[in-house]
mmCIF file of C-alpha atoms and ligand atoms in Angstrom:
data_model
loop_
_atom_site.group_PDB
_atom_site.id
_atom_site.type_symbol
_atom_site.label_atom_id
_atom_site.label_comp_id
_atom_site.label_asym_id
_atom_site.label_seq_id
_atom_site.Cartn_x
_atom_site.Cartn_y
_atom_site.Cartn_z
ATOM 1 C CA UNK A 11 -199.359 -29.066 113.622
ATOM 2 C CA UNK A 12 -202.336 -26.606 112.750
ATOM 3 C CA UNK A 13 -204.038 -26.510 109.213
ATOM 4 C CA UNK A 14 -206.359 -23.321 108.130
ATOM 5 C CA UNK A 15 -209.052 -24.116 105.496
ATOM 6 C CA UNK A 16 -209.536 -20.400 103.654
ATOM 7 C CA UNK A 17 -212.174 -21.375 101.478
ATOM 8 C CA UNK A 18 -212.154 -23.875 98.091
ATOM 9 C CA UNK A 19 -208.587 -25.198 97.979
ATOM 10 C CA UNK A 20 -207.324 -22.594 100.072
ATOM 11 C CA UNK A 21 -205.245 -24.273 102.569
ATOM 12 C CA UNK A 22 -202.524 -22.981 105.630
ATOM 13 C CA UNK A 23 -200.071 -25.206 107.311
ATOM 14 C CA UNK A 24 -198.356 -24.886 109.819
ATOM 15 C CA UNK A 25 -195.397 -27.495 109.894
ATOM 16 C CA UNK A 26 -191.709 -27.188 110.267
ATOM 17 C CA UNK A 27 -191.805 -24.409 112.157
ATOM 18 C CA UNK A 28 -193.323 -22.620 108.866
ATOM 19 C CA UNK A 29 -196.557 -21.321 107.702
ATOM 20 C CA UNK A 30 -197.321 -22.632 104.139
ATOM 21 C CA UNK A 31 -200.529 -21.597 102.257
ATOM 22 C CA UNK A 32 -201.516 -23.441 99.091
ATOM 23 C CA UNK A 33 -203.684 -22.153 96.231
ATOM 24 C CA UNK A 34 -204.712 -18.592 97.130
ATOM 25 C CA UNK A 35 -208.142 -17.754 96.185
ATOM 26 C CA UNK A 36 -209.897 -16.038 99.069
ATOM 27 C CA UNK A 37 -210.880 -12.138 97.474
ATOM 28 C CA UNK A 38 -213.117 -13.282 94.457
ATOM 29 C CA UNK A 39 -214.641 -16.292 96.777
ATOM 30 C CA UNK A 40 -217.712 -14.387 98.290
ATOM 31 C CA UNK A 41 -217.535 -17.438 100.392
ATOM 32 C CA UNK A 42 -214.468 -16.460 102.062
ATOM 33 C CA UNK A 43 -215.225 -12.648 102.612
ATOM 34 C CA UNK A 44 -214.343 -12.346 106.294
ATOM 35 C CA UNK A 45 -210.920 -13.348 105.396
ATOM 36 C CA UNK A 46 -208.328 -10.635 104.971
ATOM 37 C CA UNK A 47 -205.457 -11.277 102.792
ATOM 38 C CA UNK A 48 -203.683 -9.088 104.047
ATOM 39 C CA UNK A 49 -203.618 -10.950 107.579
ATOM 40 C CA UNK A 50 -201.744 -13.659 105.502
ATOM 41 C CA UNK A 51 -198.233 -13.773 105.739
ATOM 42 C CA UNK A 52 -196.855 -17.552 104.791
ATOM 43 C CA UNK A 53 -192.892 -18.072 104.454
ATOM 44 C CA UNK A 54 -194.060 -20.508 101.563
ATOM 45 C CA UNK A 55 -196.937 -20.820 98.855
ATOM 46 C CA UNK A 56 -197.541 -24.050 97.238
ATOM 47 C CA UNK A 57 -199.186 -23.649 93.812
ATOM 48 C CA UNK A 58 -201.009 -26.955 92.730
ATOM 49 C CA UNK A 59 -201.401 -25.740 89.136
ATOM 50 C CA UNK A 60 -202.217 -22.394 86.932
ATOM 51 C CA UNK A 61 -206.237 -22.089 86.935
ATOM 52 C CA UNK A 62 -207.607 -18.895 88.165
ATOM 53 C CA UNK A 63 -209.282 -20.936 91.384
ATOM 54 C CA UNK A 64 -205.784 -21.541 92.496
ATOM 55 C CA UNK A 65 -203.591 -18.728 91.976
ATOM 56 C CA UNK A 66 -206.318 -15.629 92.193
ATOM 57 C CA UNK A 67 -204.303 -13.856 95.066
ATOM 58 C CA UNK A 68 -201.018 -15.737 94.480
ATOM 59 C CA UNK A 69 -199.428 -11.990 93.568
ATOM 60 C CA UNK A 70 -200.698 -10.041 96.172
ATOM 61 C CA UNK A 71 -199.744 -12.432 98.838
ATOM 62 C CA UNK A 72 -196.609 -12.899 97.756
ATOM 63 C CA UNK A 73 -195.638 -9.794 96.944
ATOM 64 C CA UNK A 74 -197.303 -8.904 100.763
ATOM 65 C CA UNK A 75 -195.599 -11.965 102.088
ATOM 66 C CA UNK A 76 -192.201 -12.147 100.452
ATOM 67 C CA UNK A 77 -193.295 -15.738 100.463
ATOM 68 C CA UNK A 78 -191.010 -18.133 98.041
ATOM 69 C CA UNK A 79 -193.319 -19.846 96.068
ATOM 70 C CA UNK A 80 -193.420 -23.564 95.366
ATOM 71 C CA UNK A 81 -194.859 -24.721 91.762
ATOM 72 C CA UNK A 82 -194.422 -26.482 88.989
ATOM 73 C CA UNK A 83 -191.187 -24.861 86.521
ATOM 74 C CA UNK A 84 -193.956 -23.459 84.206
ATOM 75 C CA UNK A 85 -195.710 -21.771 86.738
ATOM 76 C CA UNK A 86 -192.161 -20.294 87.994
ATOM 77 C CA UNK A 87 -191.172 -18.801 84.933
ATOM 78 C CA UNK A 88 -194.756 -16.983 84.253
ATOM 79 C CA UNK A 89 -193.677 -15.885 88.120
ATOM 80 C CA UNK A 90 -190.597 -14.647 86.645
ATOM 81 C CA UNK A 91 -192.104 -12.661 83.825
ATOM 82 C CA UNK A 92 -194.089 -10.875 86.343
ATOM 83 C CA UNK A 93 -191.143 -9.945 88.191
ATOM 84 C CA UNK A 94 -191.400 -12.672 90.850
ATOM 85 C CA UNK A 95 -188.295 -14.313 91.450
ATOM 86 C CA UNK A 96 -188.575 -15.978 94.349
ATOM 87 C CA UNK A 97 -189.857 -19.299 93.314
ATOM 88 C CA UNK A 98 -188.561 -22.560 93.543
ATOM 89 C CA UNK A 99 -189.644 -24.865 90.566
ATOM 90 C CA UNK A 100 -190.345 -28.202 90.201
ATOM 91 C CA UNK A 101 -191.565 -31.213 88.439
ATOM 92 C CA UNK A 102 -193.407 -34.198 88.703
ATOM 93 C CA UNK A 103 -191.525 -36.829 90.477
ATOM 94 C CA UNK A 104 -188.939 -34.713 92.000
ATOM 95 C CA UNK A 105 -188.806 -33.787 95.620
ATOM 96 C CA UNK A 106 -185.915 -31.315 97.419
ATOM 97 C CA UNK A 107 -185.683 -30.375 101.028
ATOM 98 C CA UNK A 108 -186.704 -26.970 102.589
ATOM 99 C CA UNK A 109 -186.203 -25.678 105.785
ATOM 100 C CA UNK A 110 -189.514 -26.624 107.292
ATOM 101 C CA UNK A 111 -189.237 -30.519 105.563
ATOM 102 C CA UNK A 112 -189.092 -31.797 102.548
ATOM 103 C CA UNK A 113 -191.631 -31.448 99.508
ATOM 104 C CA UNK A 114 -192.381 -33.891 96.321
ATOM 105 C CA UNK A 115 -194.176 -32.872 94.003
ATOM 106 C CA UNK A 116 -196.435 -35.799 92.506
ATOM 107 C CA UNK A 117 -199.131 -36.193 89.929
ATOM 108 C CA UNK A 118 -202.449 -35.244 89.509
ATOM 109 C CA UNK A 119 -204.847 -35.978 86.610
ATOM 110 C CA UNK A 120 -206.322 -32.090 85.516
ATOM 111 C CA UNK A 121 -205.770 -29.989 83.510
ATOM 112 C CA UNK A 122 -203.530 -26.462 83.632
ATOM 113 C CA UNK A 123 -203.165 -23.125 82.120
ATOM 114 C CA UNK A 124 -202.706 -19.812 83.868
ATOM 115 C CA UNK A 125 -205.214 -17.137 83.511
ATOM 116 C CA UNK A 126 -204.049 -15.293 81.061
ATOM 117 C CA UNK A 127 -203.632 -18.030 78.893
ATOM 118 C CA UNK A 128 -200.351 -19.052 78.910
ATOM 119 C CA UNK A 129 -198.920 -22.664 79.803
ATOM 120 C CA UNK A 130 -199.443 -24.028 83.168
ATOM 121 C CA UNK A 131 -197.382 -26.758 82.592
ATOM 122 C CA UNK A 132 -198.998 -30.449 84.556
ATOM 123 C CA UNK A 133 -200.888 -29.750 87.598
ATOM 124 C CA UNK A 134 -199.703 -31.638 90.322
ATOM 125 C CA UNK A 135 -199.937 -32.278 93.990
ATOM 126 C CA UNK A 136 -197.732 -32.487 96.610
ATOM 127 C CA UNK A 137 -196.374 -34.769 99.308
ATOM 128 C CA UNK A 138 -194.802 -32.854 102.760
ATOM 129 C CA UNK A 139 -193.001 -34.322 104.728
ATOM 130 C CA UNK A 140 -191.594 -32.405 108.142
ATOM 131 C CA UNK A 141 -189.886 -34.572 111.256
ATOM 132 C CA UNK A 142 -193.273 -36.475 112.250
ATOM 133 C CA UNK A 143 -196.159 -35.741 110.264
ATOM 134 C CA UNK A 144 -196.164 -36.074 106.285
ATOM 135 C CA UNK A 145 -198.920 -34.210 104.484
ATOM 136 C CA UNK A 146 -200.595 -35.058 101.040
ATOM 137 C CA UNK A 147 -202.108 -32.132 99.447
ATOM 138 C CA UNK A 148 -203.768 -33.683 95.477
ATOM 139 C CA UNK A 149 -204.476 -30.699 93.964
ATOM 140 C CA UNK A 150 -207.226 -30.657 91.740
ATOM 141 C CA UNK A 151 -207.313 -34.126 90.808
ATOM 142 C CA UNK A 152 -209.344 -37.285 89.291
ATOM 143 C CA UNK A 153 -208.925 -40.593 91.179
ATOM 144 C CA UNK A 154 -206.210 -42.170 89.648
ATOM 145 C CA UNK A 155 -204.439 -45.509 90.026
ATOM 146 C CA UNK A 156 -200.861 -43.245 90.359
ATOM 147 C CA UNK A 157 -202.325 -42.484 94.012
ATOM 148 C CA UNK A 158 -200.994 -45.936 94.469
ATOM 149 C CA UNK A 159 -197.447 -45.132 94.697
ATOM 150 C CA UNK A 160 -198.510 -43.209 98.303
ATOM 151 C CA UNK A 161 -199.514 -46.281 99.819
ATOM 152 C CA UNK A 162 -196.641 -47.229 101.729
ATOM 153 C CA UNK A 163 -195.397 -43.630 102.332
ATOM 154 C CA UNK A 164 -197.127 -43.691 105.912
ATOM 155 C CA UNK A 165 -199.396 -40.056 105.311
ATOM 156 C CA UNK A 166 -200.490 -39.115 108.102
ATOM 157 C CA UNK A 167 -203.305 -36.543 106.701
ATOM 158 C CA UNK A 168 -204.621 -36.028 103.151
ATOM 159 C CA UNK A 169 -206.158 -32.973 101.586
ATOM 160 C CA UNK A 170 -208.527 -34.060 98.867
ATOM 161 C CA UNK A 171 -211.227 -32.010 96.769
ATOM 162 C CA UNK A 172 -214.412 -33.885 97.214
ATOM 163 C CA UNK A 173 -216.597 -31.455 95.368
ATOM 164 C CA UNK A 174 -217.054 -33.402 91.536
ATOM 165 C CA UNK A 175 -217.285 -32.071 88.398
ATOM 166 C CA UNK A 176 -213.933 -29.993 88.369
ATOM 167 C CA UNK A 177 -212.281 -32.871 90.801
ATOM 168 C CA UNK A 178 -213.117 -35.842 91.985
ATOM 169 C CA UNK A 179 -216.176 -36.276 93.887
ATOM 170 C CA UNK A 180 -216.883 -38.328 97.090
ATOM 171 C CA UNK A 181 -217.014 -41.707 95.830
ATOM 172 C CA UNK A 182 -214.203 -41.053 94.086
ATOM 173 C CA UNK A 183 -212.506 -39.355 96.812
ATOM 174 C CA UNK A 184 -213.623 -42.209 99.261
ATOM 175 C CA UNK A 185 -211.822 -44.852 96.975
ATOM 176 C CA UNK A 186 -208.760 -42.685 96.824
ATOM 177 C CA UNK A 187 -208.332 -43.140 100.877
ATOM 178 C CA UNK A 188 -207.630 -47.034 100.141
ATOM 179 C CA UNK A 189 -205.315 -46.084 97.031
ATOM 180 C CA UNK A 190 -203.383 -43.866 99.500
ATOM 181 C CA UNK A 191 -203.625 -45.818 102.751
ATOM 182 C CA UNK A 192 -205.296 -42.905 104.885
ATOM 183 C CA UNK A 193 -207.861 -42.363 106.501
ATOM 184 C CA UNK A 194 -207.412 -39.077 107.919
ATOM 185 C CA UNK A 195 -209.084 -36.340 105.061
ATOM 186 C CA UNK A 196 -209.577 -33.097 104.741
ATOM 187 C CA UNK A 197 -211.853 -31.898 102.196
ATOM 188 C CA UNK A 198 -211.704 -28.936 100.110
ATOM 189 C CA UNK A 199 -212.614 -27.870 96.782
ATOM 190 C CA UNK A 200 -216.899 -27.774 97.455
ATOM 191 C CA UNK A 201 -219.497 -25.024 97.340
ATOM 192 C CA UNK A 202 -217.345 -22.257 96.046
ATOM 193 C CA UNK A 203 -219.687 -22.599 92.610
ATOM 194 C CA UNK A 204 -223.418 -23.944 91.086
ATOM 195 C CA UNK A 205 -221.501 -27.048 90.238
ATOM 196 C CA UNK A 206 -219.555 -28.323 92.958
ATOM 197 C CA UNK A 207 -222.348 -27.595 95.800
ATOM 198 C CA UNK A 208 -222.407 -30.044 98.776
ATOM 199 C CA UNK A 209 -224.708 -31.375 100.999
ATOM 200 C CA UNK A 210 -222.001 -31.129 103.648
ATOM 201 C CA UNK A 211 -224.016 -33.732 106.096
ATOM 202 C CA UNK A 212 -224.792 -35.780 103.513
ATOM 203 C CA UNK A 213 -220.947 -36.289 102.574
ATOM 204 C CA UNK A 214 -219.903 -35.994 106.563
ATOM 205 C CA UNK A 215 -221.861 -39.192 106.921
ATOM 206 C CA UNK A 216 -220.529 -41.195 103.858
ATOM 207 C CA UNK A 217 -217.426 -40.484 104.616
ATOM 208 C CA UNK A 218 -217.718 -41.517 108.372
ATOM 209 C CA UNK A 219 -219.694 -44.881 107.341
ATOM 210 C CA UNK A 220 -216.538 -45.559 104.961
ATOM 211 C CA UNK A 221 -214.436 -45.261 108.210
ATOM 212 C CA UNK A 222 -213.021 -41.991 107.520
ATOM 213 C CA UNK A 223 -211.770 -39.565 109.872
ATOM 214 C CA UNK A 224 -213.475 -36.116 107.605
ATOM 215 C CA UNK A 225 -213.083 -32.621 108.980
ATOM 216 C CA UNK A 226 -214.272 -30.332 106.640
ATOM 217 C CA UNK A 227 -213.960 -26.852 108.687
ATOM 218 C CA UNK A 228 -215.593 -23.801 108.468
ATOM 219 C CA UNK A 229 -213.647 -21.120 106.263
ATOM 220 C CA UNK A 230 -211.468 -19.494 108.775
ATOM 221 C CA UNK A 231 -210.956 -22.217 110.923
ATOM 222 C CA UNK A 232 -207.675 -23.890 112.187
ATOM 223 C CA UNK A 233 -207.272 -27.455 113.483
ATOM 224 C CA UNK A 234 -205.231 -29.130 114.919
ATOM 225 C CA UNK A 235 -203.984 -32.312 113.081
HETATM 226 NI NI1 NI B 15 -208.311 -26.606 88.323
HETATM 227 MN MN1 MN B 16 -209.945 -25.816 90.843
#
């Protein structure tokens, strides 16, 4: 299985025999400038929740991409009033099986609206599972005690922001590998803005003292998990 960090919460997975990309926002991330959007096609985009750092090129992918989008019902039906129709909806809670696994979409504690204002509904993260890996992708999220409920569900990687103030930071994040039973992180959701700058050796090393396996790639880069 190969994951692509694009920048911030930008993530691609491959799994299933599909290419999924959650929360588009490459073109306004100066960041992420040597990535072309156009380059992306995904069968699938997962939309953690409505805020402008998560859905920037949502439209322009999709529309690029014919991608069916995964999200949260609100999120579907602002799709829908901009013509989009090919999104699945969800809620917290539920899960339903796709072609390339099955998806549940779980809680995260944030906040949502989309950028124009309207209802974003809860933001939320989700929990992949395809035949033998199973994926946890939080969203933006605070550490919560509801990251619990993934301890026995066997994850084999999780994709947490680390990058404070918007999200959880990496204490936070650190204590969220015990709630979750995993040890295997990915870390997004850093450097992108003023307030969520890293010291990316700094927080390579506290994670890897905690007994983490971190990889927080370059943007652009794939690995294999
Ligand atoms: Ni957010
Ligand atoms: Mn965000």
């Amino acid at each position: 299985m190969k994951t692509t960090f694009y920048g911030h919460a930008t993530v691609g997975l491959e799994i299933g025999g599909k290419s999924l990309l959650f929360d588009p926002y490459i073109t306004p991330n100066p960041l992420a400038k040597h990535i072309d959007i156009n380059s992306l096609k995904p069968d699938y985009i997962l939309i953690s929740h409505g805020h402008g750092d998560h859905v920037a090129d949502l439209e322009a992918i999709q529309k690029n991409s014919g991608a069916k989008v995964i999200c949260i019902a609100e999120i579907a039906g602002w799709l829908g009033n901009k013509g989009i129709s090919n999104a699945h909806g969800m809620n917290i809670g539920g899960g339903f099986n796709f072609d390339f696994g099955h998806v549940k979409m779980v809680y995260a504690l944030h906040s949502s609206s989309m950028p124009d204002g309207s209802y974003g509904g809860t933001p939320a993260g989700f929990v992949i599972t395809a035949k033998d890996k199973k994926i946890y992708y939080a969203g933006d999220t605070a550490l919560t005690y509801d990251m619990k409920l993934l301890a026995d569900e066997d994850i084999d990687w999780a994709i947490l922001p680390i990058g404070d103030n918007y999200t959880m930071g990496v204490d936070d994040a650190i204590k969220a590998t015990d709630f979750i039973n995993c040890k295997n992180i990915i870390g997004i959701h850093y450097d992108t803005f003023p307030a969520i700058k890293i010291d990316k050796e700094a927080v390579r090393e506290k994670f890897i003292k905690a007994g983490i396996n971190i990889q927080l790639p370059e943007i652009g880069e794939s690995i294999d998990i």
